[in-house]
mmCIF file of C-alpha atoms and ligand atoms in Angstrom:
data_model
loop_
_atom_site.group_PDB
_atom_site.id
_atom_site.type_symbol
_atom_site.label_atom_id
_atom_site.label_comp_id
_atom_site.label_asym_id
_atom_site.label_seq_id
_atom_site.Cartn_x
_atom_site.Cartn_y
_atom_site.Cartn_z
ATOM 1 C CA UNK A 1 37.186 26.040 15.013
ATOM 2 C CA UNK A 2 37.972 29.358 13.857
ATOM 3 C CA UNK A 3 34.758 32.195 14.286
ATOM 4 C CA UNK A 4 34.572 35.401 12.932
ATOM 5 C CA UNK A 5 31.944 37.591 15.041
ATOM 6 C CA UNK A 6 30.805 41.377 14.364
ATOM 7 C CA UNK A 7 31.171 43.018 17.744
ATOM 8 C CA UNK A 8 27.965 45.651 17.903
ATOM 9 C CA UNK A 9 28.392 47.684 21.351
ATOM 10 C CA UNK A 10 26.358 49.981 20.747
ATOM 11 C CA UNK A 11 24.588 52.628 23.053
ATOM 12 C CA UNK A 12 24.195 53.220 27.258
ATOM 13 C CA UNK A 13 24.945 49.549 29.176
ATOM 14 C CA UNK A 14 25.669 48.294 25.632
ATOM 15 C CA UNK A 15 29.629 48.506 25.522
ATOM 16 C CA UNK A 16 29.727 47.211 29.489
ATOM 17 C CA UNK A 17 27.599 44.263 28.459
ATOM 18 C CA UNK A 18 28.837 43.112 25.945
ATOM 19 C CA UNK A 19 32.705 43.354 27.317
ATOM 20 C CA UNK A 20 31.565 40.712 29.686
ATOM 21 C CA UNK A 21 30.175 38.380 26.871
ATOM 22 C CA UNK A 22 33.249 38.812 25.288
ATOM 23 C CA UNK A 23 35.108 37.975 27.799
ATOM 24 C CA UNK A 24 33.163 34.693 28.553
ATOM 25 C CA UNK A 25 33.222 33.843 25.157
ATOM 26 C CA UNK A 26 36.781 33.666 24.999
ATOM 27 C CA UNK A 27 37.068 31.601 27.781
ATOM 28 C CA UNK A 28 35.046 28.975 26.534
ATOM 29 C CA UNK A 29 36.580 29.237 22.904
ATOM 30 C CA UNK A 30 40.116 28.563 25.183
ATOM 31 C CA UNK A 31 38.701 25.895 26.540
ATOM 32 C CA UNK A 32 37.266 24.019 23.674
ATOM 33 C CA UNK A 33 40.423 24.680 21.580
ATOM 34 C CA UNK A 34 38.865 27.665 18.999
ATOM 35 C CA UNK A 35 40.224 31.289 18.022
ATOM 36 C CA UNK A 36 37.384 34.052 18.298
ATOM 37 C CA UNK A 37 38.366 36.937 15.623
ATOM 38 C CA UNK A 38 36.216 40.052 17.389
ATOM 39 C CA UNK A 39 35.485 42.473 14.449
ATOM 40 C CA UNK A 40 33.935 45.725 16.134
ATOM 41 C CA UNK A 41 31.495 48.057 14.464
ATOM 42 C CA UNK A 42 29.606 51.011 15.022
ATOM 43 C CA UNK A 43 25.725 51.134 15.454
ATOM 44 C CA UNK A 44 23.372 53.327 17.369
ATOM 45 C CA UNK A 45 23.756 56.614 18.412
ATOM 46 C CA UNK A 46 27.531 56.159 18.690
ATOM 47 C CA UNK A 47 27.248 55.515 14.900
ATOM 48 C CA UNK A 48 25.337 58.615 14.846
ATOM 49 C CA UNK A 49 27.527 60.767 16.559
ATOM 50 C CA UNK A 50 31.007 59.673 14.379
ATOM 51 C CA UNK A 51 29.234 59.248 10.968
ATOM 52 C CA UNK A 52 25.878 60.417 10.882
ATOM 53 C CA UNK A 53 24.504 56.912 10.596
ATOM 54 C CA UNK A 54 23.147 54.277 13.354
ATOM 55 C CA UNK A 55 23.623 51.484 10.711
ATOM 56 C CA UNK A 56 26.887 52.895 8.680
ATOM 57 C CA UNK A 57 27.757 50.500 5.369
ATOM 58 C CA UNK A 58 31.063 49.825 6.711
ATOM 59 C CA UNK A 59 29.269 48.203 9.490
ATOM 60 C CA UNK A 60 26.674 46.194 7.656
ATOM 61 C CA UNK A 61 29.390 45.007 5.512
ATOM 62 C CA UNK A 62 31.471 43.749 8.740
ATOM 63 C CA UNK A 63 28.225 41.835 9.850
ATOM 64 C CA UNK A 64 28.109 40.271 6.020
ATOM 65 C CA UNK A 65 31.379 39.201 6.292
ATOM 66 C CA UNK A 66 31.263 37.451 9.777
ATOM 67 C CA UNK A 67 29.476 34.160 10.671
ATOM 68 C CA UNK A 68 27.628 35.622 13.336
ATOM 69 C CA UNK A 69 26.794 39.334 15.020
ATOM 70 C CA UNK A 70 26.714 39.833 18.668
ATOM 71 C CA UNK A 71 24.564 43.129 19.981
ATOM 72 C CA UNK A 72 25.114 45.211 22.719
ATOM 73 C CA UNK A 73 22.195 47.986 23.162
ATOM 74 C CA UNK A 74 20.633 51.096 20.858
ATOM 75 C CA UNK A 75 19.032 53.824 22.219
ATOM 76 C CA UNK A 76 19.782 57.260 23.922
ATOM 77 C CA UNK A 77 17.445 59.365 25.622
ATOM 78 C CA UNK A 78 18.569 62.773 24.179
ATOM 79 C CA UNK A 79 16.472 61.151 20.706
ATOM 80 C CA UNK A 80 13.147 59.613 23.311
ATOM 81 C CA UNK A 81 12.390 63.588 24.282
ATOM 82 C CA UNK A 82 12.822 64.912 20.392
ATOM 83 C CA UNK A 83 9.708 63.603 18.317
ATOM 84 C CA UNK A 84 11.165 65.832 15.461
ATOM 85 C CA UNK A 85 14.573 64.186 15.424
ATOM 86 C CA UNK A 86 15.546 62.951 11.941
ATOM 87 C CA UNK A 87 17.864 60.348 12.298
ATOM 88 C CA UNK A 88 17.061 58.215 15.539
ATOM 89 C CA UNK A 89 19.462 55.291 17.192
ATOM 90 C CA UNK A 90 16.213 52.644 16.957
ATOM 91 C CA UNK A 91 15.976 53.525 12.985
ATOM 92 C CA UNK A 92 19.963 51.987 12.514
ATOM 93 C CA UNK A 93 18.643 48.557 14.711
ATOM 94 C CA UNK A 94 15.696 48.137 12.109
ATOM 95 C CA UNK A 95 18.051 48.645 9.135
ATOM 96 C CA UNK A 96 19.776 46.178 10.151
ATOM 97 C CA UNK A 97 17.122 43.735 10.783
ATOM 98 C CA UNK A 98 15.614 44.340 7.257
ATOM 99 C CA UNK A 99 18.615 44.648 5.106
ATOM 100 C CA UNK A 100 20.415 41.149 7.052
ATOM 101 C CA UNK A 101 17.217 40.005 6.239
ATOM 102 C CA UNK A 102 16.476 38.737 9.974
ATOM 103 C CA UNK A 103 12.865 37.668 10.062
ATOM 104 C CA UNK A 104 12.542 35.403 12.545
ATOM 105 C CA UNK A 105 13.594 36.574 16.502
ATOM 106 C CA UNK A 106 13.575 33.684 18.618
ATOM 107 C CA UNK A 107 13.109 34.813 22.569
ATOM 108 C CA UNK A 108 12.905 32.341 25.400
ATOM 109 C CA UNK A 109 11.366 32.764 28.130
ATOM 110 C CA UNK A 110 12.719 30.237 31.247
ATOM 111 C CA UNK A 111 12.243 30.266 34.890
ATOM 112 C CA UNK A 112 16.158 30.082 36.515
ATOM 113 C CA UNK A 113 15.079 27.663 40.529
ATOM 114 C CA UNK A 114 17.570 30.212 42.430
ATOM 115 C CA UNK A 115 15.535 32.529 41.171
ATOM 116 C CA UNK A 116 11.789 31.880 41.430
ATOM 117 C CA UNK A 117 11.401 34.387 44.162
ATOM 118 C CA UNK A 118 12.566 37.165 42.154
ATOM 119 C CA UNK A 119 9.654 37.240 39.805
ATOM 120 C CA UNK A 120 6.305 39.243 41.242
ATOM 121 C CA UNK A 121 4.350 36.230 39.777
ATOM 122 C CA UNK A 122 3.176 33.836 42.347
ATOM 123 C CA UNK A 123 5.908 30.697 42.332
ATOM 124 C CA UNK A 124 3.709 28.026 41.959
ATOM 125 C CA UNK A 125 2.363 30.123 38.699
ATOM 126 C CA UNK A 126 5.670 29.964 37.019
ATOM 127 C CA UNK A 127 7.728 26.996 38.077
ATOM 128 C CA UNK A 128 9.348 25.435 34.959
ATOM 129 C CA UNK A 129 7.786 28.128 32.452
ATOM 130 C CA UNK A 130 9.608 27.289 29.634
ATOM 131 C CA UNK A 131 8.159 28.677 26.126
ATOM 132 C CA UNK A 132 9.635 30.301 23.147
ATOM 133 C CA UNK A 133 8.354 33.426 21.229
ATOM 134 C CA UNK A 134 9.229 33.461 17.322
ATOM 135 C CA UNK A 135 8.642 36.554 16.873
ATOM 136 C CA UNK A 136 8.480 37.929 13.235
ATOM 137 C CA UNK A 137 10.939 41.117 13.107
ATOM 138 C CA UNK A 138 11.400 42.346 9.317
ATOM 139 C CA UNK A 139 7.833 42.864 8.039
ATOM 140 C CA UNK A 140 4.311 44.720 9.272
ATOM 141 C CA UNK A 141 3.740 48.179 11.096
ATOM 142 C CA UNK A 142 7.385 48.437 11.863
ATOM 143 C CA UNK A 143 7.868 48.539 8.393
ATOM 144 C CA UNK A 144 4.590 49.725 6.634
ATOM 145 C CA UNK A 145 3.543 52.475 5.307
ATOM 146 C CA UNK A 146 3.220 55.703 7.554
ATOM 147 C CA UNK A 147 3.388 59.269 7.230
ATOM 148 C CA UNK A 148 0.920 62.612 8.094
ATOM 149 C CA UNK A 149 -1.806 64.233 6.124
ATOM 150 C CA UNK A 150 -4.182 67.285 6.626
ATOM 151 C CA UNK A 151 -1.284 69.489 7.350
ATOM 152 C CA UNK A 152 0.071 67.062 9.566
ATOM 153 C CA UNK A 153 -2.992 66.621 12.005
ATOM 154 C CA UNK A 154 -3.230 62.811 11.022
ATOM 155 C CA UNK A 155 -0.964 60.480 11.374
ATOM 156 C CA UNK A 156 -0.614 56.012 10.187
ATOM 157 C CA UNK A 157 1.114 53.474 10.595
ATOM 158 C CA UNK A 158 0.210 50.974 8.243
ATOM 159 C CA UNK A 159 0.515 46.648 8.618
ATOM 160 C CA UNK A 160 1.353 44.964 6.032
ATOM 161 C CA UNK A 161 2.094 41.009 5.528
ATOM 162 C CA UNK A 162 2.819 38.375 2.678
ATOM 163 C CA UNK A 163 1.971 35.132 2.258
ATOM 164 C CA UNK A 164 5.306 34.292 1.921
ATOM 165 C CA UNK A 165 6.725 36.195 4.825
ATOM 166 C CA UNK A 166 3.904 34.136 7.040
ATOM 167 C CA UNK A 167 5.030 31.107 5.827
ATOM 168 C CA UNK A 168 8.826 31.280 6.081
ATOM 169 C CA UNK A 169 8.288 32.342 10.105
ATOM 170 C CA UNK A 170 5.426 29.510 10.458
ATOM 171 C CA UNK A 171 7.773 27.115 9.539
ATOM 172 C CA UNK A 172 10.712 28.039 11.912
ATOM 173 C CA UNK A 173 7.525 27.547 14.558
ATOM 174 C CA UNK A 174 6.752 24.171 13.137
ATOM 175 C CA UNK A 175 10.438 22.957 13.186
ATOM 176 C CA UNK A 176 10.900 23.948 16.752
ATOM 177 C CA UNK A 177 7.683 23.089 17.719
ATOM 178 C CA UNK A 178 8.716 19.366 16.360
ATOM 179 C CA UNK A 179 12.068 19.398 19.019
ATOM 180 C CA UNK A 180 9.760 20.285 22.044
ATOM 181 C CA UNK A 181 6.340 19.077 22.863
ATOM 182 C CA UNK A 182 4.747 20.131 19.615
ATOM 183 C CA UNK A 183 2.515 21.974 20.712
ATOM 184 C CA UNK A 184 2.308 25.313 18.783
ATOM 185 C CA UNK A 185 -0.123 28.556 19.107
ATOM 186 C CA UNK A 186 -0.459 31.112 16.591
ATOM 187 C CA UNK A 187 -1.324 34.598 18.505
ATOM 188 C CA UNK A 188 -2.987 37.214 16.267
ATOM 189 C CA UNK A 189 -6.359 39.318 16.000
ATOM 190 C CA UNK A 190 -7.852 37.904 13.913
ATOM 191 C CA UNK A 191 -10.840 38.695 14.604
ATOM 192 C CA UNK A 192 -10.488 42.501 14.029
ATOM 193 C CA UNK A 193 -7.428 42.337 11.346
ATOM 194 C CA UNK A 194 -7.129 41.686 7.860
ATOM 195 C CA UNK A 195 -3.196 40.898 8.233
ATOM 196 C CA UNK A 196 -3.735 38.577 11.287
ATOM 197 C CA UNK A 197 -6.981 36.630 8.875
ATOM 198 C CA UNK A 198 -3.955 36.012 6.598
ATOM 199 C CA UNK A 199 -1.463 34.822 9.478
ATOM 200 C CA UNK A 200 -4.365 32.629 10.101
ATOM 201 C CA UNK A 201 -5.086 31.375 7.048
ATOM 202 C CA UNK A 202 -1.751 30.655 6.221
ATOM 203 C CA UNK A 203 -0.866 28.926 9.713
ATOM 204 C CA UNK A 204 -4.078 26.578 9.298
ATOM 205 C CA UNK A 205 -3.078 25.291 5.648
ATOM 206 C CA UNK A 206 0.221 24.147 7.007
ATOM 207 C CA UNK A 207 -1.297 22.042 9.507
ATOM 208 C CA UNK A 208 -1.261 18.958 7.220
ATOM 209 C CA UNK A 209 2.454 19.220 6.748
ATOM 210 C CA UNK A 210 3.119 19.011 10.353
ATOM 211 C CA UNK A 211 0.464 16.805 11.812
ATOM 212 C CA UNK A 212 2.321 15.915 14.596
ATOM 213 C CA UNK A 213 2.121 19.149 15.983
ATOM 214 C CA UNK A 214 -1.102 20.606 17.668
ATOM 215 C CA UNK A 215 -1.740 24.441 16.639
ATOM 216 C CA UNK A 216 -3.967 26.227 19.228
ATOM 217 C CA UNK A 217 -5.259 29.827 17.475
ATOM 218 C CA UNK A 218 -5.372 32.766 20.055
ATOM 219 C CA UNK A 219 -5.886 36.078 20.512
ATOM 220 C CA UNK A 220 -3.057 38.784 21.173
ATOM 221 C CA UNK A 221 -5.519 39.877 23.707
ATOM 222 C CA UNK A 222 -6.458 36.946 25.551
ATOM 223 C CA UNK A 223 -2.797 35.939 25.130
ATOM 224 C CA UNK A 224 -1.274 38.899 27.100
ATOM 225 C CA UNK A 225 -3.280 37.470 30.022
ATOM 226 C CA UNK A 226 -3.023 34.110 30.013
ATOM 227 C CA UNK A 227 0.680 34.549 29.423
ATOM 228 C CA UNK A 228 0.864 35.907 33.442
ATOM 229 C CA UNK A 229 -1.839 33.537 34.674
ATOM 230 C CA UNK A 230 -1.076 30.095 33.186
ATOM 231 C CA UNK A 231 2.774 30.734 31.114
ATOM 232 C CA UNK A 232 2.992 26.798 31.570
ATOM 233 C CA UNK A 233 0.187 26.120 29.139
ATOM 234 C CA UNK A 234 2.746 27.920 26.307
ATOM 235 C CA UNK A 235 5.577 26.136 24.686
ATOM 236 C CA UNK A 236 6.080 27.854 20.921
ATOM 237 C CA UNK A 237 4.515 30.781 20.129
ATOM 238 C CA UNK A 238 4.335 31.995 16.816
ATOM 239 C CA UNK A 239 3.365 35.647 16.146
ATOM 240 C CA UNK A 240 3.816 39.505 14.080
ATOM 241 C CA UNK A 241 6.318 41.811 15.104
ATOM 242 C CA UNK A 242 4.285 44.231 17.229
ATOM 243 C CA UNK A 243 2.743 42.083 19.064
ATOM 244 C CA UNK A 244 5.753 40.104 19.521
ATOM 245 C CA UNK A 245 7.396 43.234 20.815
ATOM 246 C CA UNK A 246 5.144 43.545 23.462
ATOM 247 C CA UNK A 247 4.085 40.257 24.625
ATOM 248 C CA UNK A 248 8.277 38.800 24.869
ATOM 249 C CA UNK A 249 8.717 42.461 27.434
ATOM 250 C CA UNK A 250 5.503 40.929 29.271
ATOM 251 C CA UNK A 251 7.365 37.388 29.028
ATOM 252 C CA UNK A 252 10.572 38.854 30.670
ATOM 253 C CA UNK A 253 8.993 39.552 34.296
ATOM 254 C CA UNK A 254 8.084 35.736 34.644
ATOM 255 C CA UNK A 255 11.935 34.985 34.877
ATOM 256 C CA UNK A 256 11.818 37.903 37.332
ATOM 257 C CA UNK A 257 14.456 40.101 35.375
ATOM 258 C CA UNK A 258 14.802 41.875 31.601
ATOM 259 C CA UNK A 259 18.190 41.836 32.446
ATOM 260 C CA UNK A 260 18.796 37.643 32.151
ATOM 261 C CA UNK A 261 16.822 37.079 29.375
ATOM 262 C CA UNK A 262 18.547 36.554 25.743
ATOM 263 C CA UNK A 263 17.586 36.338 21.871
ATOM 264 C CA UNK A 264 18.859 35.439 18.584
ATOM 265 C CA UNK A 265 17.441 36.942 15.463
ATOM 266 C CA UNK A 266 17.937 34.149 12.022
ATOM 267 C CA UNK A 267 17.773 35.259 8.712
ATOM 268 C CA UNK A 268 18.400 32.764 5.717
ATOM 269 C CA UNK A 269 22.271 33.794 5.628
ATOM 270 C CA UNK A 270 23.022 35.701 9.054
ATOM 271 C CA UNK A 271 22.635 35.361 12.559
ATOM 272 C CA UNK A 272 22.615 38.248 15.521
ATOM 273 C CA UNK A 273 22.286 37.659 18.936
ATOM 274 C CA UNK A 274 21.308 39.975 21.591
ATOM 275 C CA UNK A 275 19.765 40.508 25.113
ATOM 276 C CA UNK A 276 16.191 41.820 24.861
ATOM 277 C CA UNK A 277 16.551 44.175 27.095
ATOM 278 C CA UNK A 278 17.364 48.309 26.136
ATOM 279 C CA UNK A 279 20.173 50.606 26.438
ATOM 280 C CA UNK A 280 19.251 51.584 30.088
ATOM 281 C CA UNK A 281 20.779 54.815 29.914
ATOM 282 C CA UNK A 282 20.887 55.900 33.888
ATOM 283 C CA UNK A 283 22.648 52.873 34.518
ATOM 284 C CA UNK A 284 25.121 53.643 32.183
ATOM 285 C CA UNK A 285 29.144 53.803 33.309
ATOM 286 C CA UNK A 286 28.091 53.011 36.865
ATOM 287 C CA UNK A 287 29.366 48.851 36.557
ATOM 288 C CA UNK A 288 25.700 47.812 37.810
ATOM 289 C CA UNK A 289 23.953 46.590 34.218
ATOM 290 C CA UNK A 290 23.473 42.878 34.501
ATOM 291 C CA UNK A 291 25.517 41.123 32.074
ATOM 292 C CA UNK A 292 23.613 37.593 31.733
ATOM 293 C CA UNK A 293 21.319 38.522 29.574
ATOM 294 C CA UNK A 294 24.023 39.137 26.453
ATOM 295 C CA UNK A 295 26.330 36.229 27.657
ATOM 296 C CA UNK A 296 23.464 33.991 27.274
ATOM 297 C CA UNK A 297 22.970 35.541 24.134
ATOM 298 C CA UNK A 298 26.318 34.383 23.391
ATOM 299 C CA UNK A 299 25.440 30.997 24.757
ATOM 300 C CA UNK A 300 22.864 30.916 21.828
ATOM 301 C CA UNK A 301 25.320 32.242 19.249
ATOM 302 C CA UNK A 302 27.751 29.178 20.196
ATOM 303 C CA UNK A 303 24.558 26.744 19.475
ATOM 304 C CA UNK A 304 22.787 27.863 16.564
ATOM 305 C CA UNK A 305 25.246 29.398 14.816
ATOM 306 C CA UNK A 306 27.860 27.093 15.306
ATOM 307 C CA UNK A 307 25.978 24.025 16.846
ATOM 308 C CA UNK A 308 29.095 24.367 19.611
ATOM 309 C CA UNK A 309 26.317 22.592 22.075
ATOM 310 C CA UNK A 310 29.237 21.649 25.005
ATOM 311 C CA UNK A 311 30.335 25.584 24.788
ATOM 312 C CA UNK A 312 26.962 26.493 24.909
ATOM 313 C CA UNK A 313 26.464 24.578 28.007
ATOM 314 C CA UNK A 314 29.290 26.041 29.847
ATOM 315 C CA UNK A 315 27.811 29.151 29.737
ATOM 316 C CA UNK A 316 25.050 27.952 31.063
ATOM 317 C CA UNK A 317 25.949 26.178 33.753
ATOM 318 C CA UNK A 318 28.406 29.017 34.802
ATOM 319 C CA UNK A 319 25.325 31.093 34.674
ATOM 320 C CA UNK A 320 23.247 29.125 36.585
ATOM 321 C CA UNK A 321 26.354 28.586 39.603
ATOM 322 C CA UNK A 322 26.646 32.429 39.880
ATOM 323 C CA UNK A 323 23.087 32.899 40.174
ATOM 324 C CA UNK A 324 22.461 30.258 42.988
ATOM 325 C CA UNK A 325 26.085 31.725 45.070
ATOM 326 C CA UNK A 326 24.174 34.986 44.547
ATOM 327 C CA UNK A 327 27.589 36.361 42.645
ATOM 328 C CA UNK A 328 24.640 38.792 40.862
ATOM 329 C CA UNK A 329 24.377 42.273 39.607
ATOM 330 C CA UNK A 330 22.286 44.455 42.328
ATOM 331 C CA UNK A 331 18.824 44.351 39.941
ATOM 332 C CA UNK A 332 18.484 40.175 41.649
ATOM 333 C CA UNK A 333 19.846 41.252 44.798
ATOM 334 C CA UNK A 334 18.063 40.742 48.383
ATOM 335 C CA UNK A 335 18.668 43.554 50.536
ATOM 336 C CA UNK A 336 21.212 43.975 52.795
ATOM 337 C CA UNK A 337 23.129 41.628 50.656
ATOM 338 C CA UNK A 338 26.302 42.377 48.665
ATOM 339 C CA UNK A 339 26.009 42.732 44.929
ATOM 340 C CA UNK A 340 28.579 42.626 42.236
ATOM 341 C CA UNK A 341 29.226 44.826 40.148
ATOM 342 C CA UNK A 342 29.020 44.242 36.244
ATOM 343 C CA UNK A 343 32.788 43.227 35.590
ATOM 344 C CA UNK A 344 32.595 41.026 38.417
ATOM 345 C CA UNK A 345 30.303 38.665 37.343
ATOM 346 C CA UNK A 346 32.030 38.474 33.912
ATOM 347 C CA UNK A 347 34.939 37.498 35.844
ATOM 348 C CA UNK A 348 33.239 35.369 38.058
ATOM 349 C CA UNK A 349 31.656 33.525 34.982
ATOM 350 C CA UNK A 350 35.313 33.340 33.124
ATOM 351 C CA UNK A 351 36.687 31.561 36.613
ATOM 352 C CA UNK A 352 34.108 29.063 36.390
ATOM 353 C CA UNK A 353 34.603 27.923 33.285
ATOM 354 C CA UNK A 354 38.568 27.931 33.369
HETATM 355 C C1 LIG B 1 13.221 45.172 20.818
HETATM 356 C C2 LIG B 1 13.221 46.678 20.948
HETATM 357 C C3 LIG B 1 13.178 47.291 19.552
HETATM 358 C C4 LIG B 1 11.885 46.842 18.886
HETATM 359 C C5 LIG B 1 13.302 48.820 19.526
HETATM 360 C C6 LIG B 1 14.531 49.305 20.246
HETATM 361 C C7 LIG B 1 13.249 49.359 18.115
HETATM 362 O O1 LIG B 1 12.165 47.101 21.738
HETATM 363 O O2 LIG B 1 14.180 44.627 20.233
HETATM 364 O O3 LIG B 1 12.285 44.533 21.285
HETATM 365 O O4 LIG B 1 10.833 47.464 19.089
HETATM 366 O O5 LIG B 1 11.932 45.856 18.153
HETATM 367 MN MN1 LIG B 2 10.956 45.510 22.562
#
């Protein structure tokens, strides 16, 4: 099979990363008999610095024209410490969200056995935590209405949902839900908010359409604390953007690192795939970002994009060796132990597979 994938470095541990996911992917495209064509663009604050623009239209139309986008890191902190900046790294990321029309982010959360210890959660807590956040990433206060008035001395952010953009993320939740245990639980506030009354509404009159699948109706609130206490009791979760922002970083410590867990982020015509984790600026240049969380992203990218389930798997399984021989980046480490630097455990993974 030939694939055509936009290469998005982007900023700090971004480049580093994603060499390593490149280099796995190739291995398993040698393996399995296909030809990866890498087409690298420009995002983030790189993008700013060369054109001006974190999301340039040259590379917007390189992620049209490929079958699926792979995503390094945005973010630099010379833009974190300048609230007046006009043109930020994070604003090029949303772009391109919105205008590939990505709505629905899909981030697992697993538990890896070699790895149990690593988590601050108590084991027996979070021993085969396996759940899925769909997280809805094109519509509400990221992209409402905001501004200043009275001279600037007050500020909104405004939330804003349609029917229709409910729906098409609802169903994604229902679909998946129907390949797991069906179980499915719509997390909003309902309670206070007008936009989570109509997530609500619009969840419950799908029921009939799925009744296979039992929807449980909680609160973001109550949710961001059972998530740590009981994260078994979870399978699909459905939920808005903000809240889905901050509950899948909550999700991340359960599997004990940010840096191993992946995403994908579906649209109706493209796909983009990228570790949930930031740009981690210190770490940046010094070979000691953990690269698992963007191969597995790749892992993904093989399986939904390309339903390349086999390739998929060899990821994961390489993955999954490296992590029990301890071959790890120093963030999984126990001390007094030797770590590996980033490149090495891309080349460790690419052994394994050959
Ligand atoms: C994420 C990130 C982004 C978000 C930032 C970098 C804009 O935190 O992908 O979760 O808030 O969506
Ligand atoms: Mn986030």
């Amino acid at each position: 099979m030939q694939l055509k994938i936009a290469l998005l470095a982007g900023d700090g541990i971004g480049p580093e990363v994603i060499e390593q996911a490149v280099k796995v992917s190739n291995a398993v495209a040698d393996k399995f008999n296909h030809v990866i064509e890498w087409i690298p663009a420009l995002t983030g604050a790189a993008a700013i610095d060369a054109v001006g623009d974190p999301y340039p239209d040259e590379t917007h139309h390189a992620c049209l024209a490929a079958d699926a986008v792979l995503f390094g890191a945005i973010g630099h902190p010379r833009f974190d410490n300048d609230p007046s900046a006009k043109v930020r790294p994070e604003q090029g990321l949303l772009k391109m969200r919105k205008k590939l029309g990505l709505f629905a982010n899909v981030r697992p959360t697993f538990t890896f056995p070699s790895l149990i210890n690593k988590s601050p959660l108590k084991q027996e807590r979070i021993e085969g935590t396996d759940l899925i956040f769909l997280r809805e990433l094109t519509g509400g206060i990221y992209f409402g209405d905001r501004g200043r008035k009275d001279n600037g001395e007050t500020a909104f952010d405004t939330c804003t949902y349609t029917r229709k953009e409910i729906k098409r993320l609802a169903v994604k939740g229902f679909e998946l839900a129907m390949t797991r245990s069906k179980k499915l639980c719509c997390v909003d506030k309902a309670n206070v908010l007008e936009s989570s009354r109509l997530w609500r509404e619009t969840v419950q009159a799908m029921e009939k359409d799925y009744p296979e699948v039992e929807v449980a109706y909680e609160f973001v609130d109550a949710v961001a604390m059972r998530l740590v206490q009981w994260p078994n009791s979870y399978d699909v979760l459905i939920t808005e953007n903000l809240f889905g922002d901050i509950l899948t970083d909550e999700a991340s410590v359960i599997s004990g690192s940010m840096g191993l867990m992946p995403s994908a982020s579906i649209g109706t015509q493209n796909a983009l795939y990228e570790p949930i984790h930031g740009s981690f600026p210190q770490a940046t240049g010094l070979g000691i970002a953990n690269p698992l969380a963007t191969i597995l992203s790749a892992a993904m990218m093989f399986e939904m994009s390309f339903n390349l389930i086999k390739e998929g798997a060899a990821i994961r399984k390489a993955v999954d060796q490296s992590l029990a021989e301890g071959k790890v980046t120093e963030d999984l480490i126990e001390k007094n132990m030797k770590s590996y630097s980033t490149s090495e455990v891309g080349d460790y993974l690419v052994s394994i597979i050959k």
